[in-house]
Short mmCIF file of C-alpha atoms in Angstrom, two decimals:
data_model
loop_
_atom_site.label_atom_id
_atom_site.label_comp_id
_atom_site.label_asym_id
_atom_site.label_seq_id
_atom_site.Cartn_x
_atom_site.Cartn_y
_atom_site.Cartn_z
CA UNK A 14 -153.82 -124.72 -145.22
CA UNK A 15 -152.72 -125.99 -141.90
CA UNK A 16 -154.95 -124.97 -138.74
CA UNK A 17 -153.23 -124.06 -136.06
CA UNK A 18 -153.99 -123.91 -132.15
CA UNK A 19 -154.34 -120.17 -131.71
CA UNK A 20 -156.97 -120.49 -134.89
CA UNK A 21 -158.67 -123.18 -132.80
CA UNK A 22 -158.97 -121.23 -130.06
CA UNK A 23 -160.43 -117.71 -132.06
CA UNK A 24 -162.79 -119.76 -133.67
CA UNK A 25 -164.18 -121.25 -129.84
CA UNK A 26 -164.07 -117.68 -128.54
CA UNK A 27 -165.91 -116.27 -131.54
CA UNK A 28 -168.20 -119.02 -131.21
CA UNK A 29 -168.73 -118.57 -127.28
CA UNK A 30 -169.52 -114.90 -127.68
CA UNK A 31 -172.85 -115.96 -128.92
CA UNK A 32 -173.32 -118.90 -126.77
CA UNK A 33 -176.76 -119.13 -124.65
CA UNK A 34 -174.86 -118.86 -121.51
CA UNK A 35 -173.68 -115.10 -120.04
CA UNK A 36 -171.50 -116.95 -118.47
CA UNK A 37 -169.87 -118.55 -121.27
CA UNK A 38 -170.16 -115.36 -123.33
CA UNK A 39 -168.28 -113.62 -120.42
CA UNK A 40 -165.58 -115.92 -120.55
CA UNK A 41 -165.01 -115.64 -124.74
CA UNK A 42 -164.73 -112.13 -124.33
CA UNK A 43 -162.06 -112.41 -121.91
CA UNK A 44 -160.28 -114.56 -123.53
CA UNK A 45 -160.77 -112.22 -126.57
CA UNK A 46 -159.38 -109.36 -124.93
CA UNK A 47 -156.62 -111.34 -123.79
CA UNK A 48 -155.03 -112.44 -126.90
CA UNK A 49 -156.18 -109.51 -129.34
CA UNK A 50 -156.73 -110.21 -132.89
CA UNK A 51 -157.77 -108.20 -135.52
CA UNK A 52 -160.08 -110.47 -136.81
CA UNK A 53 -161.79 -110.08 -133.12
CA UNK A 54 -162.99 -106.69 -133.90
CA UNK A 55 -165.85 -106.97 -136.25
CA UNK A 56 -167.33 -109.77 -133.61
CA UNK A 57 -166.75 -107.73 -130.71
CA UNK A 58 -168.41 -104.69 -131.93
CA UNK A 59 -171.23 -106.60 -133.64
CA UNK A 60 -171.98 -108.30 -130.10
CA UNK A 61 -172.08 -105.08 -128.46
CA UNK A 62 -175.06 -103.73 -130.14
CA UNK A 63 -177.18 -106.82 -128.65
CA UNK A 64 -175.52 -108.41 -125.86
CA UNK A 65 -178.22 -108.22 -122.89
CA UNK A 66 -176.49 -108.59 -119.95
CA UNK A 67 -174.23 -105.24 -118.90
CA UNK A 68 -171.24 -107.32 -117.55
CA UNK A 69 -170.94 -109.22 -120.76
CA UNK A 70 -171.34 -105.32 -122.46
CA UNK A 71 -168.47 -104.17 -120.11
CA UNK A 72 -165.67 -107.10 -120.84
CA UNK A 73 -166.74 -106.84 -124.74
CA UNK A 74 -165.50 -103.40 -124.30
CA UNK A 75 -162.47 -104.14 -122.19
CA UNK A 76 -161.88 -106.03 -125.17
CA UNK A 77 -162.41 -103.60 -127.76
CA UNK A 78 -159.50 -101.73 -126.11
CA UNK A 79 -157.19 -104.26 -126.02
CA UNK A 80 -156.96 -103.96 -130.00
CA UNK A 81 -154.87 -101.28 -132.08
CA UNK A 82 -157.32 -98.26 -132.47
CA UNK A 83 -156.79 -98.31 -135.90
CA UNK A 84 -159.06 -101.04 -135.91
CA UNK A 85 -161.37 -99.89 -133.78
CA UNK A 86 -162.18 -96.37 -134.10
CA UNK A 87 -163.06 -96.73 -137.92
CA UNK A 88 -165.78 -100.03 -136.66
CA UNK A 89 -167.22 -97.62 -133.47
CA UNK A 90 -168.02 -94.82 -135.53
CA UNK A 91 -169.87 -96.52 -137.73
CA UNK A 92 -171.75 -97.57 -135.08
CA UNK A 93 -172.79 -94.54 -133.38
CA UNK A 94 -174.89 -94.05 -136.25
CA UNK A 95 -176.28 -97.20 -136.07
CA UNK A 96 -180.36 -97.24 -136.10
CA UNK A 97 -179.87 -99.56 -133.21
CA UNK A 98 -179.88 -97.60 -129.42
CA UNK A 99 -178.19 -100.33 -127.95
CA UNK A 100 -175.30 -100.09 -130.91
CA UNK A 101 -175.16 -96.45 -130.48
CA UNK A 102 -174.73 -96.34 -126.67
CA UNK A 103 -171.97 -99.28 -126.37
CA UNK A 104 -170.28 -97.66 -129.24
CA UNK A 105 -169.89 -93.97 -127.57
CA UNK A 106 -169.76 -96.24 -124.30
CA UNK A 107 -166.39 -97.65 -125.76
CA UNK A 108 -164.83 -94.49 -127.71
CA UNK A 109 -165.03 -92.86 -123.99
CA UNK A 110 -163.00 -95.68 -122.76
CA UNK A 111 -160.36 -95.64 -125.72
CA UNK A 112 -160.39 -92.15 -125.06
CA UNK A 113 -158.91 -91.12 -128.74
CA UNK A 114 -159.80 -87.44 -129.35
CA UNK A 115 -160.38 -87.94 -133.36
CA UNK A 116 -163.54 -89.29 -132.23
CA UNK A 117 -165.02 -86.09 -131.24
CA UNK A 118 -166.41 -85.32 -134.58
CA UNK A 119 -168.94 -88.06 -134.04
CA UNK A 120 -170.22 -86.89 -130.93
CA UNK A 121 -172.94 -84.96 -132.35
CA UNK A 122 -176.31 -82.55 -130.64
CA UNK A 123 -178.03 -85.74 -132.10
CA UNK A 124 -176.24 -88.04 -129.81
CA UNK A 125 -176.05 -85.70 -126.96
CA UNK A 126 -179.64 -85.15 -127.43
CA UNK A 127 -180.59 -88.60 -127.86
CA UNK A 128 -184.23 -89.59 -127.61
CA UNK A 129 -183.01 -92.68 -125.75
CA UNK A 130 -181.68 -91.76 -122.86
CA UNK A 131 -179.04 -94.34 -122.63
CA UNK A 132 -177.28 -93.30 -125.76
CA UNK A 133 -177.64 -89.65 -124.17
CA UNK A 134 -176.21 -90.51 -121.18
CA UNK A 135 -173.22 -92.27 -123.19
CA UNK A 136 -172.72 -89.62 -125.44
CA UNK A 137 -172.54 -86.84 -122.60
CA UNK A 138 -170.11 -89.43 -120.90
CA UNK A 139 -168.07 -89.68 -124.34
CA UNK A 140 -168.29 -85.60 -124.95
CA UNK A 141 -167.05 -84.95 -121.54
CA UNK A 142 -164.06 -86.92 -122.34
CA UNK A 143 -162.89 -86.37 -125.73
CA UNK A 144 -164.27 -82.68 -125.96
CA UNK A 145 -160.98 -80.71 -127.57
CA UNK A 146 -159.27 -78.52 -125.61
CA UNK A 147 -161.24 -74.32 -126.49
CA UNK A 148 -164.42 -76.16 -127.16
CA UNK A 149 -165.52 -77.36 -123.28
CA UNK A 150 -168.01 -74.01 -123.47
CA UNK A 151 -169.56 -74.74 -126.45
CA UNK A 152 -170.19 -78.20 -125.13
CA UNK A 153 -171.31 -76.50 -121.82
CA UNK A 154 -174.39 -75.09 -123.44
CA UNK A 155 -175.39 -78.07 -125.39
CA UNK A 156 -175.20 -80.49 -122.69
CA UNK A 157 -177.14 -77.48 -120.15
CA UNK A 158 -180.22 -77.44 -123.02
CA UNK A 159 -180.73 -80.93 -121.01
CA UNK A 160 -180.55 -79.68 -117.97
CA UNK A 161 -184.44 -81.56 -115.91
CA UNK A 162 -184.58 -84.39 -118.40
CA UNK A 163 -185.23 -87.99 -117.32
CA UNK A 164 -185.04 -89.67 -113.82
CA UNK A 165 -182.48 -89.40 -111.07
CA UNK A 166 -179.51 -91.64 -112.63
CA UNK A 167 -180.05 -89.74 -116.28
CA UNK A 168 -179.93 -86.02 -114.36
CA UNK A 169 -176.88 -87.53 -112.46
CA UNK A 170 -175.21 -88.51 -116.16
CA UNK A 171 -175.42 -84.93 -116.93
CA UNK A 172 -174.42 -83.46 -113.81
CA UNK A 173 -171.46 -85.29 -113.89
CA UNK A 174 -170.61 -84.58 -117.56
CA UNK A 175 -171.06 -81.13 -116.98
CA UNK A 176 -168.61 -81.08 -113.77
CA UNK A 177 -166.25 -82.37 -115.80
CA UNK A 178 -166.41 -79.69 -117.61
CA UNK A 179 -165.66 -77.22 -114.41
CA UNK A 180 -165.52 -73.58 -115.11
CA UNK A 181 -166.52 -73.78 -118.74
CA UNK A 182 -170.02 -75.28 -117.18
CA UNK A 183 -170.44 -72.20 -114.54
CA UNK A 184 -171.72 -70.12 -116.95
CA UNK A 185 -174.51 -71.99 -118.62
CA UNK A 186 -175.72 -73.66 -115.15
CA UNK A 187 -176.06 -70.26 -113.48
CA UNK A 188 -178.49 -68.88 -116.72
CA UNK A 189 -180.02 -72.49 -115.92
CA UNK A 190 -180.43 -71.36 -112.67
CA UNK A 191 -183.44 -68.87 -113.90
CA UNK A 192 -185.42 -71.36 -116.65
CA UNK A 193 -188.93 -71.14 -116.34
CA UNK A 194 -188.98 -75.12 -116.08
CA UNK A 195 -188.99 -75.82 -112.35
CA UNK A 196 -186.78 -79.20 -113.06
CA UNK A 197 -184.72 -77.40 -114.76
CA UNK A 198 -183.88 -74.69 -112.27
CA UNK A 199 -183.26 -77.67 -109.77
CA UNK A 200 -180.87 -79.70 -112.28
CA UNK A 201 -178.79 -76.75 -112.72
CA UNK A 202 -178.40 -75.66 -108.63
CA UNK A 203 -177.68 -79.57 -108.16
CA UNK A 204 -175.34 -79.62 -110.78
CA UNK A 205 -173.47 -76.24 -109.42
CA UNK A 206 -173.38 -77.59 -105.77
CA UNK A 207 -171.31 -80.42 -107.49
CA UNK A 208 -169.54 -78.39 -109.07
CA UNK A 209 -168.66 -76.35 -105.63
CA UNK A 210 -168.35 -79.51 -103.63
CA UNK A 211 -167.83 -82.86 -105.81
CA UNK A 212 -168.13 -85.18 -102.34
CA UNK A 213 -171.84 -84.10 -102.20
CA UNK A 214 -173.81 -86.98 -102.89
CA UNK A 215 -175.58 -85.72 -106.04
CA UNK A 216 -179.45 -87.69 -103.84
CA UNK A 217 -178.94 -84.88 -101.58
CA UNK A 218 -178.34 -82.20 -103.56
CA UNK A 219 -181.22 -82.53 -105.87
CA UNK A 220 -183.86 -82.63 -102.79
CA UNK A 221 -181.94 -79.53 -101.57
CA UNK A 222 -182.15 -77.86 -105.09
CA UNK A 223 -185.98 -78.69 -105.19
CA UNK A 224 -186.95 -77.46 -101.74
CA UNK A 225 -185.06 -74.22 -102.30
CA UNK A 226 -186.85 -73.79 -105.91
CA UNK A 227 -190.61 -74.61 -104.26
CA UNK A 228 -189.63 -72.05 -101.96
CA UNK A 229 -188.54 -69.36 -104.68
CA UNK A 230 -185.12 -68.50 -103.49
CA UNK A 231 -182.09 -69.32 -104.53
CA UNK A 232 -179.00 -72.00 -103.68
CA UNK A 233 -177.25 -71.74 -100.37
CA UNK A 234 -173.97 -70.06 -101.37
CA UNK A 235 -174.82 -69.70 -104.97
CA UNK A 236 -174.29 -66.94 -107.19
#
């Protein structure tokens, strides 16, 4: 069998995805991404689901897109039931970048209510994305039973994903609006003053959302 150059250079670029250096790993992905290859796909996807640094993460999934979906879809949602967080999140991380709707079946309440809140905050990203056109209320009221969870970037995920959404999230945030959960209350008056006004910076709208829920009345402007 005679070995060509372009087989010389897959085997270096599969070789440097798993090199010690980020650097070097950076570099094989790109290189990966720029001359596609189905044989790339199995390596790309199996990196994902350990790589440690994010902008390694991010070119592997650059990469990932580069290749014929055919290929890729089937090897992602595998993945997104993977027992592996990391695997699960830089799989749903990557079908919201491909952007192929027949991936919605996938993106399950399990996912969107993910324990980890990485893979939640993928899958919400994911959902907002690929949700089918008729079904953005249903996804509405699964992403609002969220509504107060985590720290300020995770509560940001969610706001997003829900304004995304736009009218089919008004609904469900304004019930929100009256949880008995005090985070929750604020989440969902953040969330709708994003909704109102997207150039808010989501910092200042929470602290707003807070102070007016200590105080027991309700959003400036709000319903």
């Amino acid at each position: 069998m005679t070995v060509t150059g372009q087989d010389t250079d897959a085997v270096r670029a599969l070789r440097g995805l798993e090199d010690g250096s980020a650097s070097v790993r950076l570099q094989a992905a790109l290189a990966v991404g720029t001359a596609p290859d189905p044989r790339f796909v199995g390596k790309l996807v199996e990196r994902s689901a350990v790589e440690p640094e994010f902008f390694v993460r991010d070119m592997l999934t650059w990469a990932l897109t580069r290749h014929p979906v055919s290929l890729t879809l089937p090897a992602l949602l595998r993945e997104v039931r993977s027992e592996r967080a990391q695997a699960r999140s830089q799989a749903l991380h990557t079908l919201s970048k491909i952007g192929d709707r027949r991936a919605w079946p996938a993106i399950t309440r399990t996912l969107l209510s993910d324990a980890e809140a990485e893979v939640a905050r993928s899958a919400w990203r994911a959902a907002a994305v690929l949700v089918p056109e008729g079904e953005e209320s249903a996804l509405a009221a699964v992403l609002a039973t969220q509504l107060g969870r985590g720290g300020r970037e995770t509560q940001l995920s969610l706001s997003r994903a829900l304004v995304t959404l736009g009218e089919a999230a008004e609904p469900v945030l304004l019930a929100a609006t009256t949880a008995p959960d005090p985070g929750t209350r604020a989440h969902a008056l953040a969330t709708q003053r994003l909704l109102r006004d997207p150039d808010t910076g989501f910092g200042f709208a929470i602290e707003e959302a807070k102070r007016v829920v200590a105080l027991g009345g309700s959003a400036p402007g709000g319903q």
